Every structure is written in structure tokens, then in C-alpha cells.
């Protein structure tokens, strides 16, 4: 989700299906898996880019002037193929998940909108959407009243990595805590691993009231104790908020995050 311009338009959609799935399960207790620095950077960038895809697609859908109350919207699926992307908005028709709208972008061309109401989902779309719904109902500790769900191909297998990201309408609030990671099977039907990526609902302010007049914040510093190094959610937030982060891990190591790249400050 972009924080500039027409930025916050889609925040009501995640809640529609998150609330509908709260009773679906409970968080599986697991220690947080550490990925390599390269994979953390790659995943954080991918989460951000897919979040941007969904934001652009939602803005374009809303710009059509449609009465969205007529459609049983439950969320979306993002797909990437090289420089091309596709966002499919999915509806629930008496328990059957079908496509309603699609926003396609080919390379640098402007995205195009298509109404495809009640179109059958592809095998990938169906599995990704099931994974989305499954993860949405698998946690019950919230750091926000709104969550975004990002579904990515698993970096180590055929399934999915699904992220539940605490969201806000406040462009100055950096929600460091509140995020979850789920590893879901290739058919979207089973959570194989679930991880709580935070120890507290830490929120940082990009515009604190005690700054001198005319000053701006150059960087934010945050502690992190649930894994040995910063996570892909830190990289995602670094892209989203466009400012440097300093992440202090439990062993007192300082990590610098700039432009989505992690650097150990030993």
C-alpha cells in the first residue's frame, strides 16, 4: 500500500474477510525461522511490490464507479510473470469462489480493468485464495483493527508464504509489531508452519511532537528479539515508509536498513 496520494483506499477490504474467518483456527506456536539476508531482502521487496499491485488495482476498481455492495467481494489474488502482473478480485457465490474483476498490467503499459463476474479461478488462483483465507483465520492476537494479507510463492517449495500485516490509515505510524508469517501447502488447504513475528505491538511515529520546528526525522530505531536478524517485514516497512531503519537484535547487533538492503553494523 502506497502512503502517498490516493493511498489508503483499500484498507476496508482486508477486514471483510478477516472478520469472517476469525473462528477458523488458532496460531500454531513455532519459533521464528531465520532466512538468509538475501532471502529476507527478496521477500520484503516482493511483499511490498504485491501490496502496491493490490493498491493500484483497488484504486482502479473504485474509479469505475461501480456499486460494490452488489458484489460479494472477499479479497484478491496477485500474480506476477516477469514484468507483467494480474490482480483478481474474488467473490463468494454460495460458498464457491469465483473471479469478479481483474486488473492486468503488461510491462510499463497502464493497467487495464475487466469485469469477469463469476469467472472460474485458475488452479493457482484457487489455491492462493484458499491459503489467504486459511491464514486470515489462524491468529487471534491483533495489533490493529485492520490487516492486509500478502500471498507469495514459497521460496523453498511448491506452496505459499502468507503474511498477515498489521495495517493503519495513519501515514506517520510505523507498525513494527503485529505481523505473522504462514507456510501453507501447495493446495492452499493446510498451514504447515505459523509464526508470530513480533514480541509486542510496537508502533513508531515518523512525526514526533518533540522535534524542533522545520526538522524531519532521518531514521527510526527499533528493537527486535524474536529472531537473530531483521525480518522481511522490516524490509517491507522500509520500502513502505521510505526512511532508514536501525534494527537492534537481542545480541545487541545493529542492522541498518536502507533502500531494502540490510547491513550488519558490527
PDB file of C-alpha atoms in Angstrom:
ATOM      1  CA  UNK A   1       0.000   0.000   0.000  1.00  0.00           C
ATOM      2  CA  UNK A   2       1.431   3.333  -1.003  1.00  0.00           C
ATOM      3  CA  UNK A   3       1.431   6.136   1.526  1.00  0.00           C
ATOM      4  CA  UNK A   4       1.255   8.960  -0.994  1.00  0.00           C
ATOM      5  CA  UNK A   5      -1.585  10.487  -2.997  1.00  0.00           C
ATOM      6  CA  UNK A   6      -4.614   8.222  -3.314  1.00  0.00           C
ATOM      7  CA  UNK A   7      -3.021   5.856  -0.900  1.00  0.00           C
ATOM      8  CA  UNK A   8      -5.372   4.487   1.716  1.00  0.00           C
ATOM      9  CA  UNK A   9      -8.393   3.488  -0.363  1.00  0.00           C
ATOM     10  CA  UNK A  10      -8.276  -0.280   0.085  1.00  0.00           C
ATOM     11  CA  UNK A  11      -7.947  -0.680   3.825  1.00  0.00           C
ATOM     12  CA  UNK A  12     -11.578  -1.667   4.314  1.00  0.00           C
ATOM     13  CA  UNK A  13     -11.360  -4.738   2.081  1.00  0.00           C
ATOM     14  CA  UNK A  14      -8.988  -6.925   4.185  1.00  0.00           C
ATOM     15  CA  UNK A  15     -11.281  -6.640   7.192  1.00  0.00           C
ATOM     16  CA  UNK A  16     -14.224  -8.047   5.233  1.00  0.00           C
ATOM     17  CA  UNK A  17     -12.741 -11.494   5.105  1.00  0.00           C
ATOM     18  CA  UNK A  18     -10.504 -11.329   8.185  1.00  0.00           C
ATOM     19  CA  UNK A  19     -13.549 -10.880  10.395  1.00  0.00           C
ATOM     20  CA  UNK A  20     -15.333 -13.651   8.579  1.00  0.00           C
ATOM     21  CA  UNK A  21     -12.562 -16.129   9.310  1.00  0.00           C
ATOM     22  CA  UNK A  22     -11.624 -15.438  12.920  1.00  0.00           C
ATOM     23  CA  UNK A  23     -13.052 -18.702  14.192  1.00  0.00           C
ATOM     24  CA  UNK A  24     -11.204 -20.792  11.634  1.00  0.00           C
ATOM     25  CA  UNK A  25      -8.213 -21.597  13.805  1.00  0.00           C
ATOM     26  CA  UNK A  26      -5.566 -20.611  16.312  1.00  0.00           C
ATOM     27  CA  UNK A  27      -1.953 -19.637  15.817  1.00  0.00           C
ATOM     28  CA  UNK A  28       0.441 -22.586  15.709  1.00  0.00           C
ATOM     29  CA  UNK A  29       3.273 -21.911  18.149  1.00  0.00           C
ATOM     30  CA  UNK A  30       6.655 -22.037  16.395  1.00  0.00           C
ATOM     31  CA  UNK A  31       9.987 -20.300  16.838  1.00  0.00           C
ATOM     32  CA  UNK A  32      10.641 -17.812  14.060  1.00  0.00           C
ATOM     33  CA  UNK A  33      12.644 -19.233  11.180  1.00  0.00           C
ATOM     34  CA  UNK A  34      15.609 -17.125  10.092  1.00  0.00           C
ATOM     35  CA  UNK A  35      16.045 -16.762   6.345  1.00  0.00           C
ATOM     36  CA  UNK A  36      19.293 -15.642   4.760  1.00  0.00           C
ATOM     37  CA  UNK A  37      19.857 -11.897   4.382  1.00  0.00           C
ATOM     38  CA  UNK A  38      19.424 -12.277   0.615  1.00  0.00           C
ATOM     39  CA  UNK A  39      16.082 -14.055   1.031  1.00  0.00           C
ATOM     40  CA  UNK A  40      14.893 -11.543   3.661  1.00  0.00           C
ATOM     41  CA  UNK A  41      15.606  -8.693   1.229  1.00  0.00           C
ATOM     42  CA  UNK A  42      13.955 -10.547  -1.658  1.00  0.00           C
ATOM     43  CA  UNK A  43      10.815 -11.428   0.307  1.00  0.00           C
ATOM     44  CA  UNK A  44      10.433  -7.946   1.790  1.00  0.00           C
ATOM     45  CA  UNK A  45      10.609  -6.388  -1.668  1.00  0.00           C
ATOM     46  CA  UNK A  46       8.127  -8.931  -3.033  1.00  0.00           C
ATOM     47  CA  UNK A  47       5.651  -8.235  -0.218  1.00  0.00           C
ATOM     48  CA  UNK A  48       5.908  -4.505  -0.923  1.00  0.00           C
ATOM     49  CA  UNK A  49       5.511  -4.877  -4.695  1.00  0.00           C
ATOM     50  CA  UNK A  50       2.474  -7.129  -4.378  1.00  0.00           C
ATOM     51  CA  UNK A  51       0.986  -4.730  -1.850  1.00  0.00           C
ATOM     52  CA  UNK A  52       1.478  -1.947  -4.390  1.00  0.00           C
ATOM     53  CA  UNK A  53      -0.165  -4.065  -7.104  1.00  0.00           C
ATOM     54  CA  UNK A  54      -3.228  -4.554  -4.926  1.00  0.00           C
ATOM     55  CA  UNK A  55      -3.366  -0.837  -4.052  1.00  0.00           C
ATOM     56  CA  UNK A  56      -3.246   0.235  -7.718  1.00  0.00           C
ATOM     57  CA  UNK A  57      -5.831  -2.404  -8.645  1.00  0.00           C
ATOM     58  CA  UNK A  58      -8.182  -1.307  -5.866  1.00  0.00           C
ATOM     59  CA  UNK A  59      -7.912   2.347  -6.896  1.00  0.00           C
ATOM     60  CA  UNK A  60      -8.686   1.400 -10.494  1.00  0.00           C
ATOM     61  CA  UNK A  61     -11.650  -0.746  -9.456  1.00  0.00           C
ATOM     62  CA  UNK A  62     -13.070   2.048  -7.310  1.00  0.00           C
ATOM     63  CA  UNK A  63     -12.596   4.517 -10.158  1.00  0.00           C
ATOM     64  CA  UNK A  64     -15.115   2.558 -12.268  1.00  0.00           C
ATOM     65  CA  UNK A  65     -17.985   3.995 -10.217  1.00  0.00           C
ATOM     66  CA  UNK A  66     -19.460   0.551  -9.584  1.00  0.00           C
ATOM     67  CA  UNK A  67     -21.853  -0.184  -6.743  1.00  0.00           C
ATOM     68  CA  UNK A  68     -19.550  -2.623  -4.948  1.00  0.00           C
ATOM     69  CA  UNK A  69     -22.273  -3.557  -2.472  1.00  0.00           C
ATOM     70  CA  UNK A  70     -23.783  -5.623  -5.318  1.00  0.00           C
ATOM     71  CA  UNK A  71     -20.761  -7.910  -5.409  1.00  0.00           C
ATOM     72  CA  UNK A  72     -19.788 -10.462  -2.731  1.00  0.00           C
ATOM     73  CA  UNK A  73     -16.129  -9.340  -2.591  1.00  0.00           C
ATOM     74  CA  UNK A  74     -13.923 -11.389  -0.267  1.00  0.00           C
ATOM     75  CA  UNK A  75     -10.396 -10.402  -1.286  1.00  0.00           C
ATOM     76  CA  UNK A  76      -7.929 -10.749  -4.140  1.00  0.00           C
ATOM     77  CA  UNK A  77      -5.090 -12.786  -5.588  1.00  0.00           C
ATOM     78  CA  UNK A  78      -1.926 -11.249  -7.045  1.00  0.00           C
ATOM     79  CA  UNK A  79       0.149 -12.905  -9.768  1.00  0.00           C
ATOM     80  CA  UNK A  80       3.436 -11.939 -11.381  1.00  0.00           C
ATOM     81  CA  UNK A  81       5.020 -13.153 -14.597  1.00  0.00           C
ATOM     82  CA  UNK A  82       8.195 -11.237 -15.280  1.00  0.00           C
ATOM     83  CA  UNK A  83       7.188  -7.597 -15.761  1.00  0.00           C
ATOM     84  CA  UNK A  84       3.508  -8.498 -16.155  1.00  0.00           C
ATOM     85  CA  UNK A  85       1.041  -8.651 -13.284  1.00  0.00           C
ATOM     86  CA  UNK A  86      -2.569  -9.647 -12.670  1.00  0.00           C
ATOM     87  CA  UNK A  87      -4.811  -8.883  -9.696  1.00  0.00           C
ATOM     88  CA  UNK A  88      -8.026 -10.911  -9.480  1.00  0.00           C
ATOM     89  CA  UNK A  89     -10.779  -9.796  -7.119  1.00  0.00           C
ATOM     90  CA  UNK A  90     -12.659 -12.811  -5.812  1.00  0.00           C
ATOM     91  CA  UNK A  91     -16.237 -13.196  -4.630  1.00  0.00           C
ATOM     92  CA  UNK A  92     -18.052 -15.821  -2.611  1.00  0.00           C
ATOM     93  CA  UNK A  93     -21.100 -17.119  -4.503  1.00  0.00           C
ATOM     94  CA  UNK A  94     -22.866 -19.521  -2.153  1.00  0.00           C
ATOM     95  CA  UNK A  95     -19.576 -20.962  -0.992  1.00  0.00           C
ATOM     96  CA  UNK A  96     -17.954 -21.040  -4.438  1.00  0.00           C
ATOM     97  CA  UNK A  97     -15.067 -18.650  -5.022  1.00  0.00           C
ATOM     98  CA  UNK A  98     -15.221 -17.006  -8.439  1.00  0.00           C
ATOM     99  CA  UNK A  99     -13.464 -14.053 -10.090  1.00  0.00           C
ATOM    100  CA  UNK A 100     -15.372 -10.757 -10.289  1.00  0.00           C
ATOM    101  CA  UNK A 101     -12.869  -8.182 -11.584  1.00  0.00           C
ATOM    102  CA  UNK A 102      -9.358  -8.392 -12.991  1.00  0.00           C
ATOM    103  CA  UNK A 103      -6.720  -5.687 -13.338  1.00  0.00           C
ATOM    104  CA  UNK A 104      -3.884  -6.604 -15.686  1.00  0.00           C
ATOM    105  CA  UNK A 105      -0.666  -4.729 -16.311  1.00  0.00           C
ATOM    106  CA  UNK A 106       1.746  -5.630 -19.086  1.00  0.00           C
ATOM    107  CA  UNK A 107       5.189  -4.157 -18.641  1.00  0.00           C
ATOM    108  CA  UNK A 108       5.078  -0.366 -18.408  1.00  0.00           C
ATOM    109  CA  UNK A 109       1.643  -0.067 -20.012  1.00  0.00           C
ATOM    110  CA  UNK A 110      -1.212   1.383 -17.991  1.00  0.00           C
ATOM    111  CA  UNK A 111      -3.189  -1.265 -16.063  1.00  0.00           C
ATOM    112  CA  UNK A 112      -6.481  -2.331 -17.650  1.00  0.00           C
ATOM    113  CA  UNK A 113      -9.735  -3.178 -15.866  1.00  0.00           C
ATOM    114  CA  UNK A 114     -12.011  -6.079 -16.823  1.00  0.00           C
ATOM    115  CA  UNK A 115     -15.303  -7.197 -15.353  1.00  0.00           C
ATOM    116  CA  UNK A 116     -15.290 -11.011 -15.397  1.00  0.00           C
ATOM    117  CA  UNK A 117     -18.089 -11.727 -12.952  1.00  0.00           C
ATOM    118  CA  UNK A 118     -18.407 -15.381 -11.965  1.00  0.00           C
ATOM    119  CA  UNK A 119     -15.381 -16.486 -13.971  1.00  0.00           C
ATOM    120  CA  UNK A 120     -13.821 -19.707 -12.655  1.00  0.00           C
ATOM    121  CA  UNK A 121     -10.494 -19.314 -10.879  1.00  0.00           C
ATOM    122  CA  UNK A 122      -7.407 -20.998 -12.244  1.00  0.00           C
ATOM    123  CA  UNK A 123      -5.806 -23.747 -10.196  1.00  0.00           C
ATOM    124  CA  UNK A 124      -3.173 -21.327  -8.875  1.00  0.00           C
ATOM    125  CA  UNK A 125      -5.707 -18.608  -8.081  1.00  0.00           C
ATOM    126  CA  UNK A 126      -7.933 -21.048  -6.235  1.00  0.00           C
ATOM    127  CA  UNK A 127      -5.058 -22.420  -4.130  1.00  0.00           C
ATOM    128  CA  UNK A 128      -3.662 -18.950  -3.374  1.00  0.00           C
ATOM    129  CA  UNK A 129      -7.074 -17.674  -2.323  1.00  0.00           C
ATOM    130  CA  UNK A 130      -7.641 -20.685  -0.066  1.00  0.00           C
ATOM    131  CA  UNK A 131      -4.238 -20.041   1.504  1.00  0.00           C
ATOM    132  CA  UNK A 132      -5.231 -16.420   2.045  1.00  0.00           C
ATOM    133  CA  UNK A 133      -8.474 -17.292   3.805  1.00  0.00           C
ATOM    134  CA  UNK A 134      -6.842 -20.036   5.862  1.00  0.00           C
ATOM    135  CA  UNK A 135      -4.116 -17.741   7.179  1.00  0.00           C
ATOM    136  CA  UNK A 136      -6.606 -14.928   7.809  1.00  0.00           C
ATOM    137  CA  UNK A 137      -8.345 -17.032  10.444  1.00  0.00           C
ATOM    138  CA  UNK A 138      -5.281 -18.560  12.047  1.00  0.00           C
ATOM    139  CA  UNK A 139      -4.404 -15.872  14.585  1.00  0.00           C
ATOM    140  CA  UNK A 140      -6.284 -14.156  17.374  1.00  0.00           C
ATOM    141  CA  UNK A 141      -3.822 -11.594  18.753  1.00  0.00           C
ATOM    142  CA  UNK A 142      -4.217  -8.279  16.948  1.00  0.00           C
ATOM    143  CA  UNK A 143      -2.139  -5.104  16.931  1.00  0.00           C
ATOM    144  CA  UNK A 144      -4.548  -3.284  14.599  1.00  0.00           C
ATOM    145  CA  UNK A 145      -8.222  -3.378  13.657  1.00  0.00           C
ATOM    146  CA  UNK A 146      -7.203  -3.951  10.022  1.00  0.00           C
ATOM    147  CA  UNK A 147      -4.872  -6.467   8.415  1.00  0.00           C
ATOM    148  CA  UNK A 148      -3.595  -6.939   4.871  1.00  0.00           C
ATOM    149  CA  UNK A 149      -2.863 -10.436   3.606  1.00  0.00           C
ATOM    150  CA  UNK A 150       0.009 -10.969   1.155  1.00  0.00           C
ATOM    151  CA  UNK A 151       0.338 -14.354  -0.566  1.00  0.00           C
ATOM    152  CA  UNK A 152       3.715 -15.219  -2.134  1.00  0.00           C
ATOM    153  CA  UNK A 153       5.141 -18.378  -3.667  1.00  0.00           C
ATOM    154  CA  UNK A 154       7.229 -20.222  -1.075  1.00  0.00           C
ATOM    155  CA  UNK A 155      10.960 -19.702  -1.585  1.00  0.00           C
ATOM    156  CA  UNK A 156      11.690 -23.314  -0.522  1.00  0.00           C
ATOM    157  CA  UNK A 157       8.888 -25.370  -2.070  1.00  0.00           C
ATOM    158  CA  UNK A 158       5.661 -25.604  -4.053  1.00  0.00           C
ATOM    159  CA  UNK A 159       3.389 -23.938  -1.527  1.00  0.00           C
ATOM    160  CA  UNK A 160       2.890 -20.391  -0.302  1.00  0.00           C
ATOM    161  CA  UNK A 161       4.261 -17.931   2.198  1.00  0.00           C
ATOM    162  CA  UNK A 162       1.345 -15.898   3.525  1.00  0.00           C
ATOM    163  CA  UNK A 163       1.846 -12.737   5.555  1.00  0.00           C
ATOM    164  CA  UNK A 164      -0.752 -11.101   7.778  1.00  0.00           C
ATOM    165  CA  UNK A 165       0.360  -7.472   8.020  1.00  0.00           C
ATOM    166  CA  UNK A 166      -0.991  -5.086  10.618  1.00  0.00           C
ATOM    167  CA  UNK A 167      -2.255  -2.006   8.778  1.00  0.00           C
ATOM    168  CA  UNK A 168      -3.165   1.594   9.592  1.00  0.00           C
ATOM    169  CA  UNK A 169      -4.641   4.681   7.955  1.00  0.00           C
ATOM    170  CA  UNK A 170      -2.124   6.931   9.726  1.00  0.00           C
ATOM    171  CA  UNK A 171       0.757   7.691   7.323  1.00  0.00           C
ATOM    172  CA  UNK A 172       3.028   8.660  10.241  1.00  0.00           C
ATOM    173  CA  UNK A 173       2.524   5.418  12.179  1.00  0.00           C
ATOM    174  CA  UNK A 174       5.041   2.637  11.545  1.00  0.00           C
ATOM    175  CA  UNK A 175       3.505  -0.642  12.736  1.00  0.00           C
ATOM    176  CA  UNK A 176       6.619  -2.635  13.575  1.00  0.00           C
ATOM    177  CA  UNK A 177       4.719  -5.238  15.604  1.00  0.00           C
ATOM    178  CA  UNK A 178       1.669  -7.287  14.789  1.00  0.00           C
ATOM    179  CA  UNK A 179       2.763  -9.261  11.728  1.00  0.00           C
ATOM    180  CA  UNK A 180       2.538 -13.022  11.087  1.00  0.00           C
ATOM    181  CA  UNK A 181       4.097 -15.474   8.614  1.00  0.00           C
ATOM    182  CA  UNK A 182       2.439 -18.717   7.492  1.00  0.00           C
ATOM    183  CA  UNK A 183       3.832 -21.505   5.356  1.00  0.00           C
ATOM    184  CA  UNK A 184       0.850 -23.058   3.529  1.00  0.00           C
ATOM    185  CA  UNK A 185       0.630 -26.201   1.402  1.00  0.00           C
ATOM    186  CA  UNK A 186       0.515 -26.028  -2.404  1.00  0.00           C
ATOM    187  CA  UNK A 187      -3.240 -26.712  -2.495  1.00  0.00           C
ATOM    188  CA  UNK A 188      -3.867 -23.887  -0.026  1.00  0.00           C
ATOM    189  CA  UNK A 189      -5.555 -26.245   2.402  1.00  0.00           C
ATOM    190  CA  UNK A 190      -3.072 -26.730   5.240  1.00  0.00           C
ATOM    191  CA  UNK A 191      -0.932 -24.460   7.396  1.00  0.00           C
ATOM    192  CA  UNK A 192       2.389 -26.244   7.728  1.00  0.00           C
ATOM    193  CA  UNK A 193       4.034 -23.631   9.925  1.00  0.00           C
ATOM    194  CA  UNK A 194       2.796 -20.446  11.579  1.00  0.00           C
ATOM    195  CA  UNK A 195       4.996 -17.801  13.146  1.00  0.00           C
ATOM    196  CA  UNK A 196       4.313 -14.718  15.220  1.00  0.00           C
ATOM    197  CA  UNK A 197       6.913 -12.207  14.021  1.00  0.00           C
ATOM    198  CA  UNK A 198       6.756  -9.832  16.985  1.00  0.00           C
ATOM    199  CA  UNK A 199       7.076  -9.655  20.760  1.00  0.00           C
ATOM    200  CA  UNK A 200       4.964  -6.520  21.226  1.00  0.00           C
ATOM    201  CA  UNK A 201       2.653  -4.222  19.266  1.00  0.00           C
ATOM    202  CA  UNK A 202       5.415  -1.680  18.702  1.00  0.00           C
ATOM    203  CA  UNK A 203       4.307   1.447  16.815  1.00  0.00           C
ATOM    204  CA  UNK A 204       6.793   4.193  15.937  1.00  0.00           C
ATOM    205  CA  UNK A 205       5.940   7.766  14.969  1.00  0.00           C
ATOM    206  CA  UNK A 206       7.563   9.437  11.937  1.00  0.00           C
ATOM    207  CA  UNK A 207       6.443  12.881  13.148  1.00  0.00           C
ATOM    208  CA  UNK A 208       7.009  13.019  16.912  1.00  0.00           C
ATOM    209  CA  UNK A 209       5.772  16.183  18.573  1.00  0.00           C
ATOM    210  CA  UNK A 210       9.059  16.970  20.331  1.00  0.00           C
ATOM    211  CA  UNK A 211      11.045  17.737  17.156  1.00  0.00           C
ATOM    212  CA  UNK A 212      12.217  21.324  16.541  1.00  0.00           C
ATOM    213  CA  UNK A 213      10.157  23.334  14.072  1.00  0.00           C
ATOM    214  CA  UNK A 214      11.093  22.562  10.472  1.00  0.00           C
ATOM    215  CA  UNK A 215      13.001  19.407  11.397  1.00  0.00           C
ATOM    216  CA  UNK A 216      12.274  15.974   9.936  1.00  0.00           C
ATOM    217  CA  UNK A 217      13.163  12.508  11.121  1.00  0.00           C
ATOM    218  CA  UNK A 218      16.085  10.890   9.254  1.00  0.00           C
ATOM    219  CA  UNK A 219      15.801   7.357  10.658  1.00  0.00           C
ATOM    220  CA  UNK A 220      13.939   5.143  13.099  1.00  0.00           C
ATOM    221  CA  UNK A 221      15.476   2.751  15.614  1.00  0.00           C
ATOM    222  CA  UNK A 222      13.661  -0.370  16.799  1.00  0.00           C
ATOM    223  CA  UNK A 223      14.472  -3.452  18.846  1.00  0.00           C
ATOM    224  CA  UNK A 224      13.875  -6.987  17.595  1.00  0.00           C
ATOM    225  CA  UNK A 225      14.112 -10.094  19.766  1.00  0.00           C
ATOM    226  CA  UNK A 226      12.214 -12.948  18.069  1.00  0.00           C
ATOM    227  CA  UNK A 227      14.910 -13.877  15.529  1.00  0.00           C
ATOM    228  CA  UNK A 228      18.671 -13.479  15.083  1.00  0.00           C
ATOM    229  CA  UNK A 229      18.400 -10.901  12.300  1.00  0.00           C
ATOM    230  CA  UNK A 230      15.753  -8.496  10.959  1.00  0.00           C
ATOM    231  CA  UNK A 231      12.834  -9.989   9.034  1.00  0.00           C
ATOM    232  CA  UNK A 232      11.215  -9.425   5.668  1.00  0.00           C
ATOM    233  CA  UNK A 233       8.513  -7.388   7.396  1.00  0.00           C
ATOM    234  CA  UNK A 234      11.197  -4.856   8.359  1.00  0.00           C
ATOM    235  CA  UNK A 235      12.265  -4.679   4.712  1.00  0.00           C
ATOM    236  CA  UNK A 236       8.645  -4.242   3.642  1.00  0.00           C
ATOM    237  CA  UNK A 237       8.204  -1.352   6.089  1.00  0.00           C
ATOM    238  CA  UNK A 238      11.489   0.171   4.924  1.00  0.00           C
ATOM    239  CA  UNK A 239      10.160   0.323   1.348  1.00  0.00           C
ATOM    240  CA  UNK A 240       6.739   1.481   2.502  1.00  0.00           C
ATOM    241  CA  UNK A 241       7.908   4.382   4.656  1.00  0.00           C
ATOM    242  CA  UNK A 242      10.982   5.354   2.620  1.00  0.00           C
ATOM    243  CA  UNK A 243      13.270   6.080   5.522  1.00  0.00           C
ATOM    244  CA  UNK A 244      16.287   4.419   7.095  1.00  0.00           C
ATOM    245  CA  UNK A 245      15.788   1.908   9.905  1.00  0.00           C
ATOM    246  CA  UNK A 246      18.234   0.760  12.570  1.00  0.00           C
ATOM    247  CA  UNK A 247      17.199  -2.605  13.973  1.00  0.00           C
ATOM    248  CA  UNK A 248      18.812  -3.781  17.226  1.00  0.00           C
ATOM    249  CA  UNK A 249      18.645  -7.531  17.751  1.00  0.00           C
ATOM    250  CA  UNK A 250      18.762  -9.329  21.097  1.00  0.00           C
ATOM    251  CA  UNK A 251      22.551  -9.840  20.918  1.00  0.00           C
ATOM    252  CA  UNK A 252      22.913  -6.020  20.621  1.00  0.00           C
ATOM    253  CA  UNK A 253      23.839  -6.183  16.934  1.00  0.00           C
ATOM    254  CA  UNK A 254      22.884  -3.087  14.950  1.00  0.00           C
ATOM    255  CA  UNK A 255      21.464  -3.623  11.477  1.00  0.00           C
ATOM    256  CA  UNK A 256      20.991  -0.769   9.054  1.00  0.00           C
ATOM    257  CA  UNK A 257      18.142  -0.914   6.548  1.00  0.00           C
ATOM    258  CA  UNK A 258      18.296   1.485   3.609  1.00  0.00           C
ATOM    259  CA  UNK A 259      16.523   1.037   0.286  1.00  0.00           C
ATOM    260  CA  UNK A 260      15.516  -2.503   1.193  1.00  0.00           C
ATOM    261  CA  UNK A 261      19.113  -3.607   1.843  1.00  0.00           C
ATOM    262  CA  UNK A 262      20.351  -4.942   5.191  1.00  0.00           C
ATOM    263  CA  UNK A 263      23.789  -4.162   6.530  1.00  0.00           C
ATOM    264  CA  UNK A 264      25.294  -5.569   9.715  1.00  0.00           C
ATOM    265  CA  UNK A 265      26.864  -2.615  11.555  1.00  0.00           C
ATOM    266  CA  UNK A 266      29.418  -4.636  13.560  1.00  0.00           C
TER     267      UNK A 266
END
